[in-house]
CSV table of C-alpha atoms in Angstrom, one decimal:
chain,number,residue,atom,x,y,z
A,1,GLN,CA,99.3,96.0,132.4
A,2,VAL,CA,99.8,98.5,129.6
A,3,ASN,CA,99.6,97.0,126.1
A,4,LEU,CA,99.7,98.5,122.7
A,5,LEU,CA,98.7,96.1,120.0
A,6,GLN,CA,99.5,97.2,116.4
A,7,SER,CA,98.0,96.0,113.2
A,8,GLY,CA,99.8,93.5,111.0
A,9,ALA,CA,102.3,94.0,108.2
A,10,ALA,CA,101.2,95.8,105.1
A,11,LEU,CA,102.3,95.5,101.5
A,12,VAL,CA,101.1,98.6,99.5
A,13,LYS,CA,101.7,99.9,96.0
A,14,PRO,CA,103.5,103.2,95.3
A,15,GLY,CA,101.2,106.2,95.4
A,16,ALA,CA,98.6,104.4,97.6
A,17,SER,CA,97.7,105.1,101.2
A,18,VAL,CA,97.8,102.8,104.3
A,19,LYS,CA,96.1,103.1,107.7
A,20,LEU,CA,97.9,101.6,110.7
A,21,SER,CA,96.2,100.9,114.0
A,22,CYS,CA,97.3,100.8,117.6
A,23,LYS,CA,94.9,99.3,120.2
A,24,ALA,CA,95.6,100.3,123.7
A,25,SER,CA,94.6,98.4,126.9
A,26,GLY,CA,95.5,98.3,130.5
A,27,TYR,CA,95.1,102.0,131.2
A,28,THR,CA,92.7,104.9,130.6
A,29,PHE,CA,93.2,105.6,126.9
A,30,THR,CA,92.4,109.3,127.1
A,31,ASP,CA,95.0,110.0,129.9
A,32,TYR,CA,98.1,109.8,127.8
A,33,TYR,CA,99.3,111.0,124.4
A,34,ILE,CA,100.0,108.4,121.7
A,35,HIS,CA,103.2,109.0,119.6
A,36,TRP,CA,104.2,107.4,116.4
A,37,VAL,CA,107.8,106.6,115.5
A,38,LYS,CA,109.4,105.4,112.2
A,39,GLN,CA,112.4,103.1,111.9
A,40,SER,CA,113.7,102.4,108.4
A,41,HIS,CA,115.6,99.1,108.1
A,42,GLY,CA,118.9,99.2,109.8
A,43,LYS,CA,118.4,102.9,110.7
A,44,SER,CA,117.7,105.0,113.7
A,45,LEU,CA,114.3,106.2,115.0
A,46,GLU,CA,112.3,109.2,113.8
A,47,TRP,CA,109.5,110.8,115.7
A,48,ILE,CA,106.4,111.4,113.5
A,49,GLY,CA,104.1,113.1,115.9
A,50,TYR,CA,101.6,112.6,118.6
A,51,ILE,CA,97.9,112.8,119.3
A,52,ASN,CA,96.0,113.7,122.5
A,53,PRO,CA,93.3,111.0,122.6
A,54,ASN,CA,91.1,113.1,124.8
A,55,SER,CA,90.9,116.2,122.6
A,56,GLY,CA,92.1,114.9,119.2
A,57,TYR,CA,94.9,117.6,119.2
A,58,THR,CA,97.8,116.6,117.1
A,59,ASN,CA,101.4,117.8,116.8
A,60,TYR,CA,103.6,116.6,113.9
A,61,ASN,CA,107.3,116.6,113.1
A,62,GLU,CA,107.6,119.1,110.2
A,63,LYS,CA,109.1,116.3,108.1
A,64,PHE,CA,105.9,114.2,108.3
A,65,LYS,CA,103.2,116.9,108.2
A,66,SER,CA,102.2,116.1,104.6
A,67,LYS,CA,102.8,112.4,105.0
A,68,ALA,CA,101.0,111.3,108.2
A,69,THR,CA,97.5,111.9,109.6
A,70,LEU,CA,96.9,110.8,113.2
A,71,THR,CA,93.4,110.0,114.5
A,72,VAL,CA,91.8,108.1,117.4
A,73,ASP,CA,88.6,106.2,118.1
A,74,LYS,CA,87.8,106.6,121.8
A,75,SER,CA,85.1,104.0,121.6
A,76,THR,CA,87.6,101.3,120.8
A,77,ASN,CA,90.7,102.8,122.5
A,78,THR,CA,92.4,102.7,119.2
A,79,ALA,CA,94.9,105.2,117.6
A,80,TYR,CA,95.4,105.3,113.9
A,81,MET,CA,98.0,106.7,111.5
A,82,GLU,CA,97.3,107.1,107.8
A,83,LEU,CA,100.3,107.4,105.5
A,84,SER,CA,99.6,108.9,102.1
A,85,ARG,CA,101.2,109.0,98.6
A,86,LEU,CA,103.5,106.2,99.6
A,87,THR,CA,107.0,105.8,98.1
A,88,SER,CA,109.9,103.4,98.7
A,89,GLU,CA,111.2,105.9,101.3
A,90,ASP,CA,108.1,105.1,103.4
A,91,SER,CA,109.0,101.4,103.7
A,92,ALA,CA,109.8,101.0,107.4
A,93,THR,CA,108.6,99.7,110.7
A,94,TYR,CA,106.2,102.0,112.4
A,95,TYR,CA,105.7,102.0,116.2
A,96,CYS,CA,103.1,103.5,118.4
A,97,THR,CA,104.3,104.5,121.8
A,98,ARG,CA,102.9,106.0,125.0
A,99,ASP,CA,104.5,108.4,127.5
A,100,TYR,CA,104.8,108.1,131.3
A,101,PRO,CA,106.6,107.5,133.3
A,102,GLY,CA,109.2,109.0,130.9
A,103,PRO,CA,108.9,109.6,127.2
A,104,PHE,CA,108.0,106.6,125.1
A,105,ALA,CA,107.7,104.4,128.1
A,106,TYR,CA,105.5,101.8,126.4
A,107,TRP,CA,105.8,100.6,122.8
A,108,GLY,CA,103.7,98.6,120.4
A,109,GLN,CA,105.3,95.6,118.6
A,110,GLY,CA,105.7,97.6,115.4
A,111,THR,CA,104.1,97.4,112.0
A,112,LEU,CA,106.2,96.7,108.9
A,113,VAL,CA,105.1,98.6,105.9
A,114,THR,CA,106.5,97.6,102.5
A,115,VAL,CA,105.9,99.8,99.5
A,116,SER,CA,106.4,97.9,96.3
A,117,SER,CA,104.6,97.4,93.0
B,1,ASP,CA,116.2,121.6,115.2
B,2,ILE,CA,118.0,120.1,118.1
B,3,GLN,CA,120.7,117.6,116.9
B,4,MET,CA,121.9,114.7,119.1
B,5,THR,CA,125.4,113.4,118.4
B,6,GLN,CA,125.8,109.9,119.8
B,7,SER,CA,129.1,108.1,120.2
B,8,PRO,CA,130.5,105.7,119.6
B,9,ALA,CA,128.6,104.3,116.6
B,10,SER,CA,129.7,100.8,117.7
B,11,LEU,CA,131.4,99.3,120.7
B,12,SER,CA,132.8,95.9,121.5
B,13,ALA,CA,133.2,95.0,125.2
B,14,SER,CA,133.8,92.0,127.4
B,15,LEU,CA,131.5,90.6,130.0
B,16,GLU,CA,131.6,92.4,133.4
B,17,GLU,CA,133.3,95.4,131.7
B,18,ILE,CA,132.1,99.0,132.3
B,19,VAL,CA,130.5,100.5,129.2
B,20,THR,CA,129.8,104.2,128.5
B,21,ILE,CA,127.8,105.7,125.7
B,22,THR,CA,127.4,109.4,125.2
B,23,CYS,CA,125.1,111.9,123.5
B,24,GLN,CA,125.9,115.5,122.9
B,25,ALA,CA,123.0,117.9,122.4
B,26,SER,CA,123.3,120.8,120.0
B,27,GLN,CA,121.7,123.1,122.6
B,28,ASP,CA,120.5,123.1,126.2
B,29,ILE,CA,117.8,120.5,126.7
B,30,GLY,CA,117.9,120.4,130.5
B,31,ASN,CA,117.1,116.9,131.8
B,32,TRP,CA,114.9,116.0,128.8
B,33,LEU,CA,117.1,113.1,127.8
B,34,SER,CA,116.1,109.4,127.7
B,35,TRP,CA,118.0,106.2,126.8
B,36,TYR,CA,116.5,103.2,125.1
B,37,GLN,CA,117.7,99.7,124.3
B,38,GLN,CA,116.6,97.8,121.2
B,39,LYS,CA,117.3,94.1,120.7
B,40,PRO,CA,117.1,92.6,117.2
B,41,GLY,CA,113.6,92.3,115.9
B,42,LYS,CA,112.1,93.9,119.1
B,43,SER,CA,110.7,97.3,120.0
B,44,PRO,CA,112.9,99.8,121.9
B,45,GLN,CA,112.7,99.7,125.7
B,46,LEU,CA,113.0,102.7,127.9
B,47,LEU,CA,116.0,102.5,130.3
B,48,ILE,CA,116.6,106.0,131.7
B,49,TYR,CA,114.5,109.1,131.6
B,50,GLY,CA,115.0,112.6,132.9
B,51,ALA,CA,118.7,112.1,132.3
B,52,THR,CA,119.2,110.0,135.5
B,53,SER,CA,116.0,108.2,136.5
B,54,LEU,CA,115.9,104.5,136.1
B,55,ALA,CA,112.8,103.1,134.4
B,56,ASP,CA,110.7,100.5,136.1
B,57,GLY,CA,112.2,97.0,136.0
B,58,VAL,CA,115.6,98.1,134.6
B,59,PRO,CA,118.6,96.6,136.3
B,60,SER,CA,120.6,98.9,138.6
B,61,ARG,CA,123.8,98.4,136.6
B,62,PHE,CA,122.3,100.9,134.2
B,63,SER,CA,122.8,104.6,135.1
B,64,GLY,CA,122.5,108.0,133.4
B,65,SER,CA,124.4,111.2,134.0
B,66,ARG,CA,124.6,114.7,132.7
B,67,SER,CA,127.3,117.3,132.3
B,68,GLY,CA,126.0,120.4,130.7
B,69,THR,CA,124.8,119.3,127.3
B,70,GLN,CA,126.6,116.0,127.3
B,71,TYR,CA,124.7,112.9,128.6
B,72,SER,CA,126.1,109.5,129.3
B,73,LEU,CA,124.7,106.0,129.8
B,74,LYS,CA,126.8,103.7,131.9
B,75,ILE,CA,126.5,100.0,132.2
B,76,SER,CA,128.5,99.1,135.3
B,77,ARG,CA,129.1,95.3,134.6
B,78,LEU,CA,128.2,94.2,131.1
B,79,GLN,CA,126.0,91.2,130.8
B,80,VAL,CA,125.1,89.0,127.8
B,81,GLU,CA,121.5,90.3,127.8
B,82,ASP,CA,122.8,93.9,127.4
B,83,ILE,CA,123.8,93.3,123.8
B,84,GLY,CA,121.8,95.4,121.4
B,85,ILE,CA,121.5,99.0,120.0
B,86,TYR,CA,121.2,101.9,122.3
B,87,TYR,CA,119.6,105.2,121.4
B,88,CYS,CA,119.3,108.5,123.2
B,89,LEU,CA,116.3,110.8,122.8
B,90,GLN,CA,115.9,114.5,123.5
B,91,ALA,CA,112.3,115.3,124.4
B,92,TYR,CA,112.8,119.0,125.0
B,93,SER,CA,111.6,120.1,121.6
B,94,ALA,CA,110.2,118.0,118.7
B,95,ASN,CA,111.7,114.7,119.9
B,96,THR,CA,115.0,113.7,118.2
B,97,PHE,CA,116.8,110.4,118.6
B,98,GLY,CA,120.6,109.9,118.4
B,99,ALA,CA,122.0,107.7,115.6
B,100,GLY,CA,122.4,104.7,117.9
B,101,THR,CA,125.3,102.7,119.4
B,102,LYS,CA,125.6,99.0,118.5
B,103,LEU,CA,127.0,97.2,121.5
B,104,GLU,CA,128.6,93.8,120.9
B,105,LEU,CA,130.5,91.2,122.9
B,106,LYS,CA,134.2,91.0,122.5
């Protein structure tokens, strides 16, 4: 069965960076894009972007182009998202998710990022 | 950017009642509309994709429909386990979610 296992909660200082991981199992990793979604506390969902694990091609929401960097490691079936120059506005739960069948058909459990000094 | 206007923001309904949630797209998105359910502390779950297709394992009391650029999610007989927040998503261009509908029991 498809499973997306995300890294644990992170507490980071303002101005720092953090790298989140999403380990995929139960399917061929390179067959489907991995998307990342942000959910601020009590708020709706925002699409950050996606990466094609096969080619490394990325596509970002304009809002997150200077904030997020998506990468993959095909040897470990793991997708990563690095968030840079963190502020309190970046405190949120971040999800990785996979398409098919249907958009965002499978979701990781989410990673809570707290930005605080 | 494509805007998704979701309504109502909150909804209180009784067990076995019919519930309808709508999303209005700011432009034509074809059938690129999905619905998700999120329970407290959990990840969202896909319910409907392609405007009308039921995702695997989702109860048949959930259904989706489209009229032009207005999309609806219908729960035919509300059950306790249906309580949560519902979101629509347009995947036509640069994926955008609706603001969400909080569904509670009356």
